[in-house]
Coordinates of C-alpha atoms and ligand atoms in Angstrom, one line a residue:
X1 CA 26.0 8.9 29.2
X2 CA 23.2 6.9 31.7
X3 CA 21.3 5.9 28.5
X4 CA 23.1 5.9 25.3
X5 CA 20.5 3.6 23.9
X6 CA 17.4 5.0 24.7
X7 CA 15.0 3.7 22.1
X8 CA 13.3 6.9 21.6
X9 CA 12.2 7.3 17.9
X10 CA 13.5 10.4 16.5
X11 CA 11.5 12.5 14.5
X12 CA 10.9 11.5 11.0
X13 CA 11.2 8.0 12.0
X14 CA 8.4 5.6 12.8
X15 CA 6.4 6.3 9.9
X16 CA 3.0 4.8 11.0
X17 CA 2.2 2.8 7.9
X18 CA 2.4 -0.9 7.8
X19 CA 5.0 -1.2 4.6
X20 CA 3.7 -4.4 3.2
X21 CA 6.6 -5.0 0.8
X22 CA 4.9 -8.7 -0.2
X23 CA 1.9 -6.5 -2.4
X24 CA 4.1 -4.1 -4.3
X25 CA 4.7 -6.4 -7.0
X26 CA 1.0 -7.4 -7.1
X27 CA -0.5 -4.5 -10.1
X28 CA -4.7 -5.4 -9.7
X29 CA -4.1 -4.9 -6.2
X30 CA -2.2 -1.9 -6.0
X31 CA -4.3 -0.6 -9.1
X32 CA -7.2 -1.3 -6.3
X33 CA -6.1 0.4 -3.1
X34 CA -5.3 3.6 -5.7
X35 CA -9.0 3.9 -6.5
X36 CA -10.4 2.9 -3.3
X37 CA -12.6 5.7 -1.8
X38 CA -10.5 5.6 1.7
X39 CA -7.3 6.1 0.4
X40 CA -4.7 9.0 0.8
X41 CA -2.6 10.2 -2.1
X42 CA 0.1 12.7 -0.7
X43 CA 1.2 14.9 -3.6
X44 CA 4.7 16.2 -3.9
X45 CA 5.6 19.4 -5.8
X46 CA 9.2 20.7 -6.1
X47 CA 10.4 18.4 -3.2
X48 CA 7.5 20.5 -0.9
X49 CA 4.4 18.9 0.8
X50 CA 0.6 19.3 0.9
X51 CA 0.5 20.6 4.8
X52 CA -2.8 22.0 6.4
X53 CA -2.9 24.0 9.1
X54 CA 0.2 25.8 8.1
X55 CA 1.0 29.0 10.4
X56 CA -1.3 27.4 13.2
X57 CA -0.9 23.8 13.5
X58 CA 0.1 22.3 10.6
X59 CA -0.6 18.3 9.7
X60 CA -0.1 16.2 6.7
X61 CA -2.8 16.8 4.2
X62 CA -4.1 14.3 1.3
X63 CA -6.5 14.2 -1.7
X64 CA -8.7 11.3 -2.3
X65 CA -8.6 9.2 -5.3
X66 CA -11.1 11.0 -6.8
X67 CA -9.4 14.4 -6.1
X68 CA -6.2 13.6 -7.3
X69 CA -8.4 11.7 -10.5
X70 CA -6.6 14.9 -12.8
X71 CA -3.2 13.4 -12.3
X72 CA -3.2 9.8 -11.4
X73 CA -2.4 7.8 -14.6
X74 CA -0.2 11.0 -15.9
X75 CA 2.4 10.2 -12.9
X76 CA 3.3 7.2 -11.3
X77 CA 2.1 6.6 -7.7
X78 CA 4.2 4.8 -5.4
X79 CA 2.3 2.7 -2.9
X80 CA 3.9 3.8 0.9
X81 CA 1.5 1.2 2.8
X82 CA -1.7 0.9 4.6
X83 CA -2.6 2.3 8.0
X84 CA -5.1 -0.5 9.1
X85 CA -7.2 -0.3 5.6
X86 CA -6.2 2.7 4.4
X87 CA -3.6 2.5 1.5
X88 CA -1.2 5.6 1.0
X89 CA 0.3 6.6 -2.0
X90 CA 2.6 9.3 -2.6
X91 CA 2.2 11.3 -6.0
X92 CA 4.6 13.1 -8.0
X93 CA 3.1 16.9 -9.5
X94 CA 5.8 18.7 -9.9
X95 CA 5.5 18.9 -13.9
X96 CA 2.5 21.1 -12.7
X97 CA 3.3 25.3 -13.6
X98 CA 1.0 25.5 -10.8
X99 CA 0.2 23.4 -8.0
X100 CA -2.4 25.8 -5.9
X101 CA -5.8 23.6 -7.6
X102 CA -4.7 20.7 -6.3
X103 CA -3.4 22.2 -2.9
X104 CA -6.7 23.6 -2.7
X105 CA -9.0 20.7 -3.2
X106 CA -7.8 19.8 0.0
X107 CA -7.6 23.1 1.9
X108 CA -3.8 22.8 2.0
X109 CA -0.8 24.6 1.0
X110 CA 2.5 22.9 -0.8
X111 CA 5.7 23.6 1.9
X112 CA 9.0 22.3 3.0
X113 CA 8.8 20.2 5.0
X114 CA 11.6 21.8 7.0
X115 CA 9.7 24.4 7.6
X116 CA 7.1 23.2 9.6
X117 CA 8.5 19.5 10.4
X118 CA 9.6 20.5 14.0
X119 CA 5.8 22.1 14.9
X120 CA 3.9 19.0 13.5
X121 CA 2.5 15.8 14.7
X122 CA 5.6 13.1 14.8
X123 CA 3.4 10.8 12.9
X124 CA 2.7 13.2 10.2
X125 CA 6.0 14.6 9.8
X126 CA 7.1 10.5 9.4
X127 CA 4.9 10.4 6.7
X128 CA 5.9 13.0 4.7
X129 CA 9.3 12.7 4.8
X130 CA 9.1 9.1 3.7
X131 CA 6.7 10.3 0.9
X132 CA 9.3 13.3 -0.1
X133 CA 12.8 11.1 0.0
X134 CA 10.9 7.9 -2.5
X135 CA 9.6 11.5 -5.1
X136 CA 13.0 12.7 -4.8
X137 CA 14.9 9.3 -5.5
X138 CA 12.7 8.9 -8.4
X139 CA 12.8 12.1 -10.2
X140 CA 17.1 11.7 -10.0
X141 CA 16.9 8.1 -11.6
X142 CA 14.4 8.5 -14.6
X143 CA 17.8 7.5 -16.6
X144 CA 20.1 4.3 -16.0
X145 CA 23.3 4.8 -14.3
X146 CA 24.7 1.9 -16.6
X147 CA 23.6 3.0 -20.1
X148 CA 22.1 6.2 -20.0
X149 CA 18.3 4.8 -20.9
X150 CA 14.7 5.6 -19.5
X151 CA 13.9 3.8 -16.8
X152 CA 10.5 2.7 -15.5
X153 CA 8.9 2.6 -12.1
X154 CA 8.5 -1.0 -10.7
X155 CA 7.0 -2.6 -7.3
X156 CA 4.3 0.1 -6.9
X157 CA 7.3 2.4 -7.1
X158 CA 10.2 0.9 -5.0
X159 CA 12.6 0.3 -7.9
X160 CA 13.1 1.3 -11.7
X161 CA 14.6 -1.3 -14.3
X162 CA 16.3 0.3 -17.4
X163 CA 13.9 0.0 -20.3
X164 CA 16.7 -1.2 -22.4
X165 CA 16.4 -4.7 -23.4
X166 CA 19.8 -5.1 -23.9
X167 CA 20.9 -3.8 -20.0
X168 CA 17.5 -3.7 -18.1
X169 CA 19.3 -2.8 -14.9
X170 CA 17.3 -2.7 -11.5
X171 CA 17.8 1.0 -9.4
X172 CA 16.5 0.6 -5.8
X173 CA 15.9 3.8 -3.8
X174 CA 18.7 5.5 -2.2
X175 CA 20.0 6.7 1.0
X176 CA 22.7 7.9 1.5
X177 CA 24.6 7.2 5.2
X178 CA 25.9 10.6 6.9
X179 CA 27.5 10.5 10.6
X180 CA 26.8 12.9 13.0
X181 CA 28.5 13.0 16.6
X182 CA 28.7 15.0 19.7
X183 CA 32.2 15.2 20.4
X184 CA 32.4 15.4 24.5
X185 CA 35.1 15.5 27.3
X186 CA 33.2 14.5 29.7
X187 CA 32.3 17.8 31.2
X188 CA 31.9 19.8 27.9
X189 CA 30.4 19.4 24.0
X190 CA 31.7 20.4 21.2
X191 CA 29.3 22.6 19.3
X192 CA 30.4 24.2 15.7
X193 CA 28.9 26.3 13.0
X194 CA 28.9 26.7 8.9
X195 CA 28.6 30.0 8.0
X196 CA 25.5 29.0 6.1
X197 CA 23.3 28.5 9.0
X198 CA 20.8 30.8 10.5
X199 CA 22.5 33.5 12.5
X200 CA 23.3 32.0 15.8
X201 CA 23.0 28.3 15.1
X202 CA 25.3 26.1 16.7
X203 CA 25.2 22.0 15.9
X204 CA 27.4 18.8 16.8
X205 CA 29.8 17.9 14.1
X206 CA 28.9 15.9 10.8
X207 CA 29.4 14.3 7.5
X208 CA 29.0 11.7 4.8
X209 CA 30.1 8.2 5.1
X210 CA 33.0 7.7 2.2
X211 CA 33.2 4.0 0.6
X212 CA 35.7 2.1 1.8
X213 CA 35.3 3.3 5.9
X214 CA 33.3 2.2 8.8
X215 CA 31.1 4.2 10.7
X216 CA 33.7 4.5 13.4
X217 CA 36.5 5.5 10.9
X218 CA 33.9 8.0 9.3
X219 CA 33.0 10.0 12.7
X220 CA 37.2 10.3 13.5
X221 CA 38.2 11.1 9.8
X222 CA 35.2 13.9 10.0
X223 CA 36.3 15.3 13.6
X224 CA 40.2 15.4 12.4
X225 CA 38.8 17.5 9.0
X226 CA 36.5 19.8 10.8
X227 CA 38.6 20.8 13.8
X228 CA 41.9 18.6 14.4
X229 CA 40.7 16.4 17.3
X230 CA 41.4 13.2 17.5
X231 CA 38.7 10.7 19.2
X232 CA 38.1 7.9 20.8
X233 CA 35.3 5.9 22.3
X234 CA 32.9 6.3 19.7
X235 CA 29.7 5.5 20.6
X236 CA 26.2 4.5 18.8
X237 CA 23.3 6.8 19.8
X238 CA 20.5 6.3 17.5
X239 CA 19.5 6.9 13.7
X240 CA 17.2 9.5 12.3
X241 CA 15.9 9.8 8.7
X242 CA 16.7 12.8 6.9
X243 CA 15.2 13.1 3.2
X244 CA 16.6 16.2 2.8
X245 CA 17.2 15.4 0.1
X246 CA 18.7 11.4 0.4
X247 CA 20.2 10.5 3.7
X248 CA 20.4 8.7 6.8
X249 CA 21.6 10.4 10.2
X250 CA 24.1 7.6 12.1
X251 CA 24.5 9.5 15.6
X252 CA 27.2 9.0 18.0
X253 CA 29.1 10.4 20.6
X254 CA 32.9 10.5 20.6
X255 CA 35.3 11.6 23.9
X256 CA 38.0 13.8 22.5
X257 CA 41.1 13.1 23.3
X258 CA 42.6 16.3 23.0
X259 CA 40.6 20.1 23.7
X260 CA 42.9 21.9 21.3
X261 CA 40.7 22.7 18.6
X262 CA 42.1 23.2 15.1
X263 CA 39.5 24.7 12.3
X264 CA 39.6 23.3 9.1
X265 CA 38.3 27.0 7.7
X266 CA 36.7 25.3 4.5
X267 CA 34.4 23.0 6.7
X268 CA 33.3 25.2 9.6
X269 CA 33.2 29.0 10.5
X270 CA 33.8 28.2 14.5
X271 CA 34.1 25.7 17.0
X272 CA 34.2 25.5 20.5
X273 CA 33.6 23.6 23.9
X274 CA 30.3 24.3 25.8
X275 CA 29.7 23.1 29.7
X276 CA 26.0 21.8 30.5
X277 CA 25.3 24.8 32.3
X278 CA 26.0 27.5 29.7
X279 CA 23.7 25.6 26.9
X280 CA 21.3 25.3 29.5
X281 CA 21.1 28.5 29.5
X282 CA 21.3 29.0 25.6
X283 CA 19.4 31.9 25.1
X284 CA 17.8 30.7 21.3
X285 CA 18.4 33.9 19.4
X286 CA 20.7 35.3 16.9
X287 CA 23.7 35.2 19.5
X288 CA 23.7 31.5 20.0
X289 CA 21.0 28.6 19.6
X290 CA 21.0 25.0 19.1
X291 CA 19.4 22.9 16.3
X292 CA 16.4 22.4 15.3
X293 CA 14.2 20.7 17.6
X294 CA 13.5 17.9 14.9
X295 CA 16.7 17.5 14.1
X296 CA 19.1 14.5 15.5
X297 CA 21.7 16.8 16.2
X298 CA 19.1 18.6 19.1
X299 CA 18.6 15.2 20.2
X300 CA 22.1 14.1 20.8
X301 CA 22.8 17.8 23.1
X302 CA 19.4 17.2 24.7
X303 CA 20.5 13.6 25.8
X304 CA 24.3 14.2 26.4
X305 CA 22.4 17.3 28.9
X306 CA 20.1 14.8 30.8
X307 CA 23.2 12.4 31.3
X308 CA 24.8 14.9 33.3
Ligands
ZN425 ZN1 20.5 0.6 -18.6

């Protein structure tokens, strides 16, 4: 690798709001930016997005606060920051049968996000990933952990406390930590597939980080599960949000220190080793493509390609 570190954001990262944590516990003022005429409320329905543009060249879309009047105060709006002056919000509407009114106020269609992530502006994607993962990290904690109780949305949304006198727990959002590693020799990657994926789809190796285990430990315990390699030299690459739904991608590389590859036939449908030149020359069909271009796992071939 010439550049391991190469401070590239990958996508979904760098959202391009200015967080301010210090206001989220101030109410007038959050109660403020919500009705200001400037700001942007991004609705989430169903874990999809408000996207314009979609089939062409899709962008984030918002509603004003007087759009989204109908449905602030019956939801809980969680402040995301301010882009100079503007204030963002995210919005939750999925108890909505139908979302298509408020989609078309804004001349937008509700999507995944995975659908169209890849083809969007970086910044926009950033944005609506943040504003998907903080929905989906409230609507799986309306109830304490502890005791079972409602919960209620504090900090212009960042945490929930139980509403139980007698507990009142604090939640904080959730991300759950996942490795991901292109396994190398040197000369070759190891790509694999899940017999899930789209036909033809090949991706570096991956998994969730177990308590108890270090990063380090969690790439070589997932290597050894997946296909029966032990590693070495495990390397960090760069980090990549994924709210799809909860996590954080941790990428390294790792240098094999065997080729024989043993399939763990519950984890993987194939595996093998790959030179630079023949996914060079992937031909991104149904026989054999890589990953998604927005996806970390793209990002970690791409670079381990340019190193060589
Ligand atoms: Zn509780």
């Amino acid at each position: 690798m010439n550049n391991p570190f190469d401070s590239r954001p990958n996508f979904y990262a760098a959202v391009p709001l200015d967080r301010r944590t210090e206001l989220r516990g101030d109410r007038d003022l959050i109660e403020q930016h919500l009705r200001a005429e400037a700001t942007r409320i991004l609705p989430v329905w169903r874990s999809q997005n408000l996207v314009a543009g979609i089939g062409a060249a899709p962008r984030a879309a918002w509603l004003s606060a007087a759009q989204a009047e109908n449905w602030i105060g019956g939801t809980e709006a969680i402040f995301l920051g301010l882009a100079g002056e503007i204030a963002h919000f995210a919005l939750e509407l999925s108890h909505l049968d139908d979302p298509a009114p408020a989609a078309a106020i804004a001349g937008a269609s509700f999507t995944d996000l995975r659908n169209v992530g890849a083809i969007m502006p970086r910044d926009d994607g950033a944005l609506l990933a943040y504003a998907r993962g903080l929905i989906h990290w409230h609507s799986r904690h309306r109830f304490c952990g502890v005791c079972g109780h409602a919960t209620m949305s504090e900090q212009a949304g960042h945490q929930r406390r139980c509403a139980n006198a007698g507990c009142g727990s604090v939640h904080f959002p959730r991300t759950d930590p996942a490795v991901i590693m292109l396994v190398h020799d040197g000369d070759r990657a190891l790509l694999g597939r899940q017999a899930q994926w789209p036909p033809g789809m090949h991706s570096v190796l991956a998994g969730f980080v177990e308590p108890g285990e270090s990063l380090e430990e969690a790439v070589a315990r997932e290597v050894m599960e997946e296909v029966g390699i032990p590693v070495a030299d495990v390397r960090y690459h760069s980090s990549q949000p994924w709210p799809f739904p909860a996590s954080i991608m941790l990428g390294f590389t790792a240098r094999a220190l065997s080729p024989e590859i043993r399939l763990s036939p519950d984890e993987i449908e194939s595996a093998a080793w790959y030179s630079r030149d023949q996914l060079r020359r992937s031909p991104e069909n149904e026989t054999f493509r890589l990953s998604r271009r927005d996806s970390i796992s793209r990002r970690l071939v791409d670079d381990w390609l340019a190193a060589g």
